[in-house]
Amino acid sequence: MIRSDPPDLKSLQTLAVVAELGSLTSASTALGVTQQAVSSRIRALEVRTGSPLVTRSARGSQLTEAGLLVAGWAKDVLDAAERFEVAVAALRDKSHSQLRVGASLTIAEHLMPEWLIAFQTGSGNPAAVDLVVANSRAVIEQLRAGARDIGFIETPDVPSDLESRVIAFDELVVVVGVNHPWARRRRALSAAELASTALVVREEGSGTRRTLELALDTLEPKIVLAAPASILPTTTAIRSTVASGRAPAVLSSLAIRDDFTLGRLARVRVAGLTLKRPLTAVWVRNSTGLPENAERLLSIALTHAR
Amino acid sequence: MIRSDPPDLKSLQTLAVVAELGSLTSASTALGVTQQAVSSRIRALEVRTGSPLVTRSARGSQLTEAGLLVAGWAKDVLDAAERFEVAVAALRDKSHSQLRVGASLTIAEHLMPEWLIAFQTGSGNPAAVDLVVANSRAVIEQLRAGARDIGFIETPDVPSDLESRVIAFDELVVVVGVNHPWARRRRALSAAELASTALVVREEGSGTRRTLELALDTLEPKIVLAAPASILPTTTAIRSTVASGRAPAVLSSLAIRDDFTLGRLARVRVAGLTLKRPLTAVWVRNSTGLPENAERLLSIALTHAR
DNA sequence: CCTCCCCCACAAACTCAGCTTGTGACCTCA
DNA sequence: TGAGGTCACAAGCTGAGTTTGTGGGGGAGG
């Protein structure tokens, strides 16, 4: 499990700025370091990639073909880092915040970072966001107590004393490692086949497991889930077990987006079984209505979920 | 343009390993550093995020609620970093490679990293990939000369002496900054409106600009493009100009995926104008057929493009 | 209850990657 | 030809992150 050393984000950022400004010197002033520091960062990147990345001239520096390519790849990493930063900032700025948001874990993890960036970008006033992560029940309690302006939860059971709006649907999907026989199946799996197979699951009481049991329960004839292959505490642990091992798992499609596109996991379709649960925005009903910032975040969430 | 300091990937990786292994000490051996180093990295992350991330005990360390959240966000960054690493490795390993790939810039930049990860992950033998980036004509020449095993290009004009297969379609889209009036339009733009507006464009001869001119040319009555607002050399430069400024641009949908989800750019629909161009895999027709590795990359490309 | 073991925190010394400072070569443009 | 720009090389510095060394504390097992 010894991966290679991760790339240095400062160097990647430097390359991006050089690409934008067209010279090492101007990039150095923009970054607040000396020209030599920029020069050395770029050189280090060139050593690491094994190709010249910029053509230096007396009139500035242009990216080479390879440089453009690397800069493009670097942009993906830097964008991901920006999402991370904004999300963490929201977690930290619990003080003097102008918008207090509650969210369940899946939403906070996989959707909120994008929403928050759009929230900060879209408007002139950079409102401080206070994000609290809790399960659906706790989010609802905090809303009622006036401790949150708006909440995002995953359960279908929304109390009637709260306003709510469905944002999107989270689908649970069956996934296997790419070497699992099911990965090459053409025909859809039957619900009975799935239920009779030992799965890797979260501990009892987890939302995803409960949703699966409920869905199987509605089928006729009733199907009971086989004993699990193993019980693991986190989604991440399940993910890596499935990727390397032999047992399938049922996970939120939000949680496995990357693994799917990266080819680490394969999705298996199941006939006659849809495991959807709504992602819902909730807020308290009162005369003043939804605060403006909360309103904006809600509309962003609706837009992004499409 | 002075962004905040980027996060330290080593710390993020450390958090991920701690989450997986359940103790700082075991994580330290996995990472090849001392327990104190791991402890200090986690502590630094905790200072940065302003919340405790792990609960230390005599039996190991579990992630807190906040820790799980941060670890989830960190995973996105680490995955992006992995894509970067693999793509760069392909660029560097020009020697003793078992698969020689040619690709045009857009494909190499936005699709190849994912394909390469799947390529390395999916099979037991980690073949060295030699990736060369060039325009479509150069890729075709290299294929004919036997210098490449397979190529991926963006033009519809595939010579008939080569085998080819369409992978997907790249669509050009009209984008504006989020504060641009078009961003709030409900009705689609007309082609004439678009053409009479000054755009930010690549220099003459660029593929995207050519595609736009051709599409407008097929309309009846013929529409001629207005003088550009500015001419910029790279897609990145166009992107930031559009994001902050007043002029629209026409860009590949692949190039602006992130800006769109991050809320930096907004897409504008144009009535009666579809700017699609095929992304095509090409290889030489010969008796031995496509080498096995090239075959695998092709099928990965087909799968991922869906 | 005591002892051993494992896990983690604290403190001080170290070390080297990356920075700044200082300088010079080179190109371009007027 | 000189002035103003760009970038590279060299040497010293500096501090963030590391190792080394040590101690506290909680569980497990006798």
CSV table of C-alpha atoms in Angstrom, one decimal, chain A:
chain,number,residue,atom,x,y,z
A,1,MET,CA,0.0,0.0,0.0
A,2,ILE,CA,2.9,2.4,-0.6
A,3,ARG,CA,1.7,4.7,-3.3
A,4,SER,CA,4.2,7.0,-5.0
A,5,ASP,CA,4.7,10.4,-3.6
A,6,PRO,CA,1.8,12.8,-4.4
A,7,PRO,CA,2.6,15.7,-6.7
A,8,ASP,CA,3.3,19.1,-5.2
A,9,LEU,CA,0.3,21.3,-5.6
A,10,LYS,CA,2.3,24.5,-5.4
A,11,SER,CA,4.2,23.5,-8.5
A,12,LEU,CA,1.1,22.7,-10.4
A,13,GLN,CA,-0.4,26.0,-9.4
A,14,THR,CA,2.7,27.7,-10.5
A,15,LEU,CA,2.5,26.1,-13.9
A,16,ALA,CA,-1.1,27.2,-14.2
A,17,VAL,CA,-0.2,30.8,-13.4
A,18,VAL,CA,2.8,30.8,-15.8
A,19,ALA,CA,0.5,29.5,-18.5
A,20,GLU,CA,-1.9,32.3,-17.8
A,21,LEU,CA,0.5,35.2,-17.5
A,22,GLY,CA,3.1,34.1,-20.1
A,23,SER,CA,6.2,34.7,-18.1
A,24,LEU,CA,8.0,33.3,-15.0
A,25,THR,CA,8.7,36.8,-13.6
A,26,SER,CA,5.1,38.0,-13.8
A,27,ALA,CA,4.0,34.7,-12.3
A,28,SER,CA,6.4,35.2,-9.4
A,29,THR,CA,5.0,38.5,-8.5
A,30,ALA,CA,1.4,37.2,-8.8
A,31,LEU,CA,2.4,34.3,-6.4
A,32,GLY,CA,4.4,36.5,-4.1
A,33,VAL,CA,7.7,34.7,-4.4
A,34,THR,CA,10.9,35.5,-6.3
A,35,GLN,CA,11.4,34.7,-10.0
A,36,GLN,CA,14.0,32.1,-9.0
A,37,ALA,CA,11.5,30.2,-6.9
A,38,VAL,CA,9.2,30.0,-9.9
A,39,SER,CA,12.0,28.9,-12.1
A,40,SER,CA,13.0,26.2,-9.8
A,41,ARG,CA,9.4,24.9,-9.3
A,42,ILE,CA,8.9,24.7,-13.1
A,43,ARG,CA,12.3,22.9,-13.4
A,44,ALA,CA,11.3,20.4,-10.8
A,45,LEU,CA,8.1,19.7,-12.6
A,46,GLU,CA,10.1,19.2,-15.8
A,47,VAL,CA,12.3,16.7,-14.1
A,48,ARG,CA,9.3,14.9,-12.7
A,49,THR,CA,7.5,14.7,-16.1
A,50,GLY,CA,10.6,14.1,-18.1
A,51,SER,CA,9.8,16.7,-20.7
A,52,PRO,CA,10.4,20.4,-21.2
A,53,LEU,CA,7.2,22.2,-20.3
A,54,VAL,CA,7.9,25.8,-21.2
A,55,THR,CA,10.0,27.5,-23.9
A,56,ARG,CA,12.0,30.3,-22.3
A,57,SER,CA,12.7,33.4,-24.3
A,58,ALA,CA,13.7,36.9,-23.7
A,59,ARG,CA,10.1,38.0,-24.2
A,60,GLY,CA,8.6,35.5,-21.7
A,61,SER,CA,7.8,31.9,-21.5
A,62,GLN,CA,5.2,29.9,-23.5
A,63,LEU,CA,4.0,26.4,-22.6
A,64,THR,CA,5.2,23.6,-24.9
A,65,GLU,CA,2.8,21.0,-26.3
A,66,ALA,CA,3.7,18.8,-23.3
A,67,GLY,CA,3.3,21.8,-21.0
A,68,LEU,CA,-0.2,22.5,-22.2
A,69,LEU,CA,-1.1,18.8,-21.6
A,70,VAL,CA,0.3,18.7,-18.1
A,71,ALA,CA,-1.3,22.1,-17.3
A,72,GLY,CA,-4.6,20.6,-18.4
A,73,TRP,CA,-4.2,17.6,-16.1
A,74,ALA,CA,-3.0,19.8,-13.3
A,75,LYS,CA,-6.2,21.9,-13.6
A,76,ASP,CA,-8.3,18.9,-12.6
A,77,VAL,CA,-6.2,18.4,-9.5
A,78,LEU,CA,-6.3,22.1,-8.6
A,79,ASP,CA,-10.0,22.3,-9.1
A,80,ALA,CA,-10.4,19.3,-6.8
A,81,ALA,CA,-8.2,21.0,-4.3
A,82,GLU,CA,-10.3,24.2,-4.5
A,83,ARG,CA,-13.4,22.2,-3.8
A,84,PHE,CA,-11.6,20.7,-0.8
A,85,GLU,CA,-10.6,24.2,0.5
A,86,VAL,CA,-14.0,25.7,0.2
A,87,ALA,CA,-15.7,22.7,1.9
A,88,VAL,CA,-13.1,22.8,4.7
A,89,ALA,CA,-13.6,26.6,5.1
A,90,ALA,CA,-17.3,26.1,5.5
A,91,LEU,CA,-16.6,23.5,8.2
A,92,ARG,CA,-14.2,25.9,10.0
A,93,ASP,CA,-16.1,29.1,9.9
A,94,LYS,CA,-18.6,28.2,12.5
A,95,SER,CA,-18.5,31.7,13.9
A,96,HIS,CA,-20.2,34.9,12.5
A,97,SER,CA,-21.7,32.8,9.7
A,98,GLN,CA,-24.5,34.2,7.6
A,99,LEU,CA,-25.9,30.9,6.5
A,100,ARG,CA,-26.2,27.8,8.7
A,101,VAL,CA,-26.6,24.6,6.8
A,102,GLY,CA,-27.3,21.1,8.0
A,103,ALA,CA,-26.7,18.1,5.8
A,104,SER,CA,-26.6,14.3,6.1
A,105,LEU,CA,-23.3,12.6,5.4
A,106,THR,CA,-23.7,11.5,1.9
A,107,ILE,CA,-24.9,14.9,0.7
A,108,ALA,CA,-22.2,16.8,2.7
A,109,GLU,CA,-19.5,14.6,1.3
A,110,HIS,CA,-20.5,14.3,-2.4
A,111,LEU,CA,-22.7,17.3,-3.3
A,112,MET,CA,-22.1,20.1,-0.9
A,113,PRO,CA,-18.5,21.1,-2.0
A,114,GLU,CA,-19.8,21.9,-5.5
A,115,TRP,CA,-22.8,23.7,-4.2
A,116,LEU,CA,-20.6,25.8,-1.8
A,117,ILE,CA,-18.2,26.8,-4.6
A,118,ALA,CA,-21.1,27.9,-6.8
A,119,PHE,CA,-22.5,29.7,-3.7
A,120,GLN,CA,-19.3,31.6,-3.1
A,121,THR,CA,-18.7,32.3,-6.8
A,122,GLY,CA,-22.1,33.3,-7.9
A,123,SER,CA,-22.6,36.4,-5.7
A,124,GLY,CA,-20.7,39.4,-4.8
A,125,ASN,CA,-21.0,39.0,-1.0
A,126,PRO,CA,-18.9,36.1,0.2
A,127,ALA,CA,-21.2,34.9,3.0
A,128,ALA,CA,-19.6,32.6,5.7
A,129,VAL,CA,-21.3,29.2,5.7
A,130,ASP,CA,-21.5,27.1,8.8
A,131,LEU,CA,-22.0,23.5,7.7
A,132,VAL,CA,-23.0,20.9,10.3
A,133,VAL,CA,-23.1,17.2,9.4
A,134,ALA,CA,-25.5,14.9,11.2
A,135,ASN,CA,-28.0,12.2,10.5
A,136,SER,CA,-31.4,13.2,9.2
A,137,ARG,CA,-33.1,13.2,12.6
A,138,ALA,CA,-30.5,15.5,14.1
A,139,VAL,CA,-30.7,17.9,11.2
A,140,ILE,CA,-34.5,18.1,11.6
A,141,GLU,CA,-34.1,18.7,15.4
A,142,GLN,CA,-31.7,21.6,14.7
A,143,LEU,CA,-34.0,23.1,12.2
A,144,ARG,CA,-36.9,23.1,14.7
A,145,ALA,CA,-34.6,24.6,17.3
A,146,GLY,CA,-33.7,27.4,15.0
A,147,ALA,CA,-30.1,26.4,14.9
A,148,ARG,CA,-30.0,25.8,11.1
A,149,ASP,CA,-31.4,27.9,8.3
A,150,ILE,CA,-31.8,25.0,5.9
A,151,GLY,CA,-31.1,21.3,5.9
A,152,PHE,CA,-30.5,18.6,3.3
A,153,ILE,CA,-31.4,15.0,4.2
A,154,GLU,CA,-31.8,11.6,2.6
A,155,THR,CA,-34.9,10.1,4.1
A,156,PRO,CA,-38.4,10.0,2.6
A,157,ASP,CA,-39.9,10.8,6.0
A,158,VAL,CA,-40.1,14.6,6.2
A,159,PRO,CA,-42.2,15.9,9.1
A,160,SER,CA,-45.2,17.8,7.9
A,161,ASP,CA,-44.5,20.9,10.0
A,162,LEU,CA,-41.4,21.6,7.9
A,163,GLU,CA,-41.3,23.0,4.3
A,164,SER,CA,-39.5,20.7,2.0
A,165,ARG,CA,-38.5,20.2,-1.6
A,166,VAL,CA,-37.0,17.2,-3.3
A,167,ILE,CA,-33.7,18.1,-4.9
A,168,ALA,CA,-32.8,14.8,-6.6
A,169,PHE,CA,-32.8,11.1,-6.1
A,170,ASP,CA,-29.9,9.1,-4.8
A,171,GLU,CA,-29.9,5.6,-6.3
A,172,LEU,CA,-28.3,2.7,-4.6
A,173,VAL,CA,-26.4,0.5,-7.1
A,174,VAL,CA,-24.9,-3.0,-7.0
A,175,VAL,CA,-21.2,-2.9,-7.6
A,176,VAL,CA,-18.5,-5.5,-8.0
A,177,GLY,CA,-14.8,-5.4,-8.7
A,178,VAL,CA,-13.8,-5.4,-12.3
A,179,ASN,CA,-12.6,-9.0,-12.2
A,180,HIS,CA,-15.8,-10.3,-10.6
A,181,PRO,CA,-17.8,-12.5,-13.0
A,182,TRP,CA,-20.8,-10.2,-12.7
A,183,ALA,CA,-18.8,-7.4,-14.2
A,184,ARG,CA,-19.0,-9.1,-17.6
A,185,ARG,CA,-22.7,-10.0,-17.4
A,186,ARG,CA,-25.0,-8.7,-20.2
A,187,ARG,CA,-28.3,-9.7,-18.7
A,188,ALA,CA,-29.6,-8.0,-15.6
A,189,LEU,CA,-29.4,-9.8,-12.3
A,190,SER,CA,-32.6,-11.0,-10.6
A,191,ALA,CA,-33.5,-9.7,-7.2
A,192,ALA,CA,-33.4,-13.3,-5.9
A,193,GLU,CA,-29.9,-13.8,-7.2
A,194,LEU,CA,-28.7,-10.6,-5.5
A,195,ALA,CA,-30.4,-11.5,-2.2
A,196,SER,CA,-28.9,-15.0,-2.1
A,197,THR,CA,-25.4,-13.7,-2.5
A,198,ALA,CA,-23.2,-12.7,0.4
A,199,LEU,CA,-22.6,-9.0,0.3
A,200,VAL,CA,-20.3,-6.6,1.9
A,201,VAL,CA,-22.4,-4.2,3.9
A,202,ARG,CA,-22.4,-1.4,6.4
A,203,GLU,CA,-23.4,-2.2,10.0
A,204,GLU,CA,-27.1,-2.7,10.8
A,205,GLY,CA,-29.0,0.6,11.0
A,206,SER,CA,-27.1,2.3,8.2
A,207,GLY,CA,-29.3,4.1,5.8
A,208,THR,CA,-28.2,2.3,2.7
A,209,ARG,CA,-28.7,-1.2,4.2
A,210,ARG,CA,-32.1,-0.2,5.5
A,211,THR,CA,-33.2,1.0,2.1
A,212,LEU,CA,-32.1,-2.3,0.5
A,213,GLU,CA,-34.0,-4.4,3.0
A,214,LEU,CA,-37.1,-2.3,2.5
A,215,ALA,CA,-37.0,-2.6,-1.3
A,216,LEU,CA,-36.6,-6.4,-1.1
A,217,ASP,CA,-39.4,-6.5,1.4
A,218,THR,CA,-41.9,-5.0,-1.1
A,219,LEU,CA,-41.3,-7.7,-3.7
A,220,GLU,CA,-43.7,-10.6,-4.1
A,221,PRO,CA,-42.7,-13.3,-3.1
A,222,LYS,CA,-40.8,-11.7,-0.2
A,223,ILE,CA,-37.1,-12.1,-0.4
A,224,VAL,CA,-34.8,-12.2,2.6
A,225,LEU,CA,-31.2,-11.1,2.5
A,226,ALA,CA,-28.5,-13.7,2.8
A,227,ALA,CA,-25.9,-13.4,5.6
A,228,PRO,CA,-23.3,-10.8,4.7
A,229,ALA,CA,-19.8,-11.6,3.5
A,230,SER,CA,-18.4,-9.0,5.8
A,231,ILE,CA,-19.6,-6.0,7.8
A,232,LEU,CA,-17.5,-2.9,7.5
A,233,PRO,CA,-17.8,0.5,9.3
A,234,THR,CA,-17.2,3.0,6.5
A,235,THR,CA,-18.1,3.3,2.8
A,236,THR,CA,-14.5,3.7,2.0
A,237,ALA,CA,-13.6,0.3,3.5
A,238,ILE,CA,-16.4,-1.3,1.6
A,239,ARG,CA,-15.3,0.3,-1.6
A,240,SER,CA,-11.7,-1.1,-1.4
A,241,THR,CA,-12.9,-4.5,-0.3
A,242,VAL,CA,-15.2,-4.7,-3.3
A,243,ALA,CA,-12.6,-3.4,-5.7
A,244,SER,CA,-10.0,-6.0,-4.8
A,245,GLY,CA,-12.2,-8.9,-3.6
A,246,ARG,CA,-14.9,-11.2,-4.7
A,247,ALA,CA,-18.0,-10.0,-2.9
A,248,PRO,CA,-20.4,-7.5,-4.3
A,249,ALA,CA,-21.9,-4.5,-2.4
A,250,VAL,CA,-24.8,-2.1,-2.6
A,251,LEU,CA,-23.7,1.5,-2.4
A,252,SER,CA,-24.9,5.0,-3.1
A,253,SER,CA,-24.3,6.0,-6.7
A,254,LEU,CA,-22.9,9.3,-5.3
A,255,ALA,CA,-20.2,7.5,-3.3
A,256,ILE,CA,-18.9,5.4,-6.2
A,257,ARG,CA,-18.9,7.9,-9.1
A,258,ASP,CA,-15.2,8.1,-9.3
A,259,ASP,CA,-14.5,4.4,-8.8
A,260,PHE,CA,-16.8,3.8,-11.7
A,261,THR,CA,-15.2,6.2,-14.1
A,262,LEU,CA,-11.8,5.2,-12.9
A,263,GLY,CA,-12.6,1.6,-13.8
A,264,ARG,CA,-12.1,0.2,-10.3
A,265,LEU,CA,-15.7,-0.9,-9.8
A,266,ALA,CA,-18.3,-2.1,-12.2
A,267,ARG,CA,-22.0,-1.6,-11.9
A,268,VAL,CA,-24.5,-4.5,-12.1
A,269,ARG,CA,-28.1,-3.9,-13.0
A,270,VAL,CA,-30.8,-5.7,-11.1
A,271,ALA,CA,-34.1,-6.5,-12.8
A,272,GLY,CA,-37.2,-5.1,-11.2
A,273,LEU,CA,-35.4,-3.5,-8.3
A,274,THR,CA,-35.0,0.3,-8.0
A,275,LEU,CA,-33.4,1.5,-4.9
A,276,LYS,CA,-34.0,5.2,-5.0
A,277,ARG,CA,-34.4,7.6,-2.1
A,278,PRO,CA,-35.1,11.3,-2.4
A,279,LEU,CA,-32.6,13.9,-1.4
A,280,THR,CA,-34.7,16.6,0.2
A,281,ALA,CA,-34.1,20.2,1.2
A,282,VAL,CA,-36.0,21.1,4.4
A,283,TRP,CA,-36.6,24.3,6.3
A,284,VAL,CA,-38.9,25.7,8.9
A,285,ARG,CA,-42.2,27.2,7.8
A,286,ASN,CA,-42.5,30.8,9.1
A,287,SER,CA,-43.7,34.2,8.1
A,288,THR,CA,-40.4,35.7,7.2
A,289,GLY,CA,-39.8,32.9,4.7
A,290,LEU,CA,-36.5,31.5,3.7
A,291,PRO,CA,-33.5,33.8,4.3
A,292,GLU,CA,-32.0,35.1,1.1
A,293,ASN,CA,-28.8,33.2,1.4
A,294,ALA,CA,-30.6,29.9,2.0
A,295,GLU,CA,-32.8,30.6,-0.9
A,296,ARG,CA,-29.8,31.0,-3.1
A,297,LEU,CA,-28.2,27.8,-1.9
A,298,LEU,CA,-31.4,26.0,-2.5
A,299,SER,CA,-31.7,27.2,-6.1
A,300,ILE,CA,-28.0,26.2,-6.7
A,301,ALA,CA,-28.7,22.7,-5.4
A,302,LEU,CA,-31.7,22.5,-7.7
A,303,THR,CA,-29.7,23.7,-10.7
A,304,HIS,CA,-26.8,21.3,-10.1
A,305,ALA,CA,-28.9,18.3,-9.5
A,306,ARG,CA,-30.7,19.0,-12.8
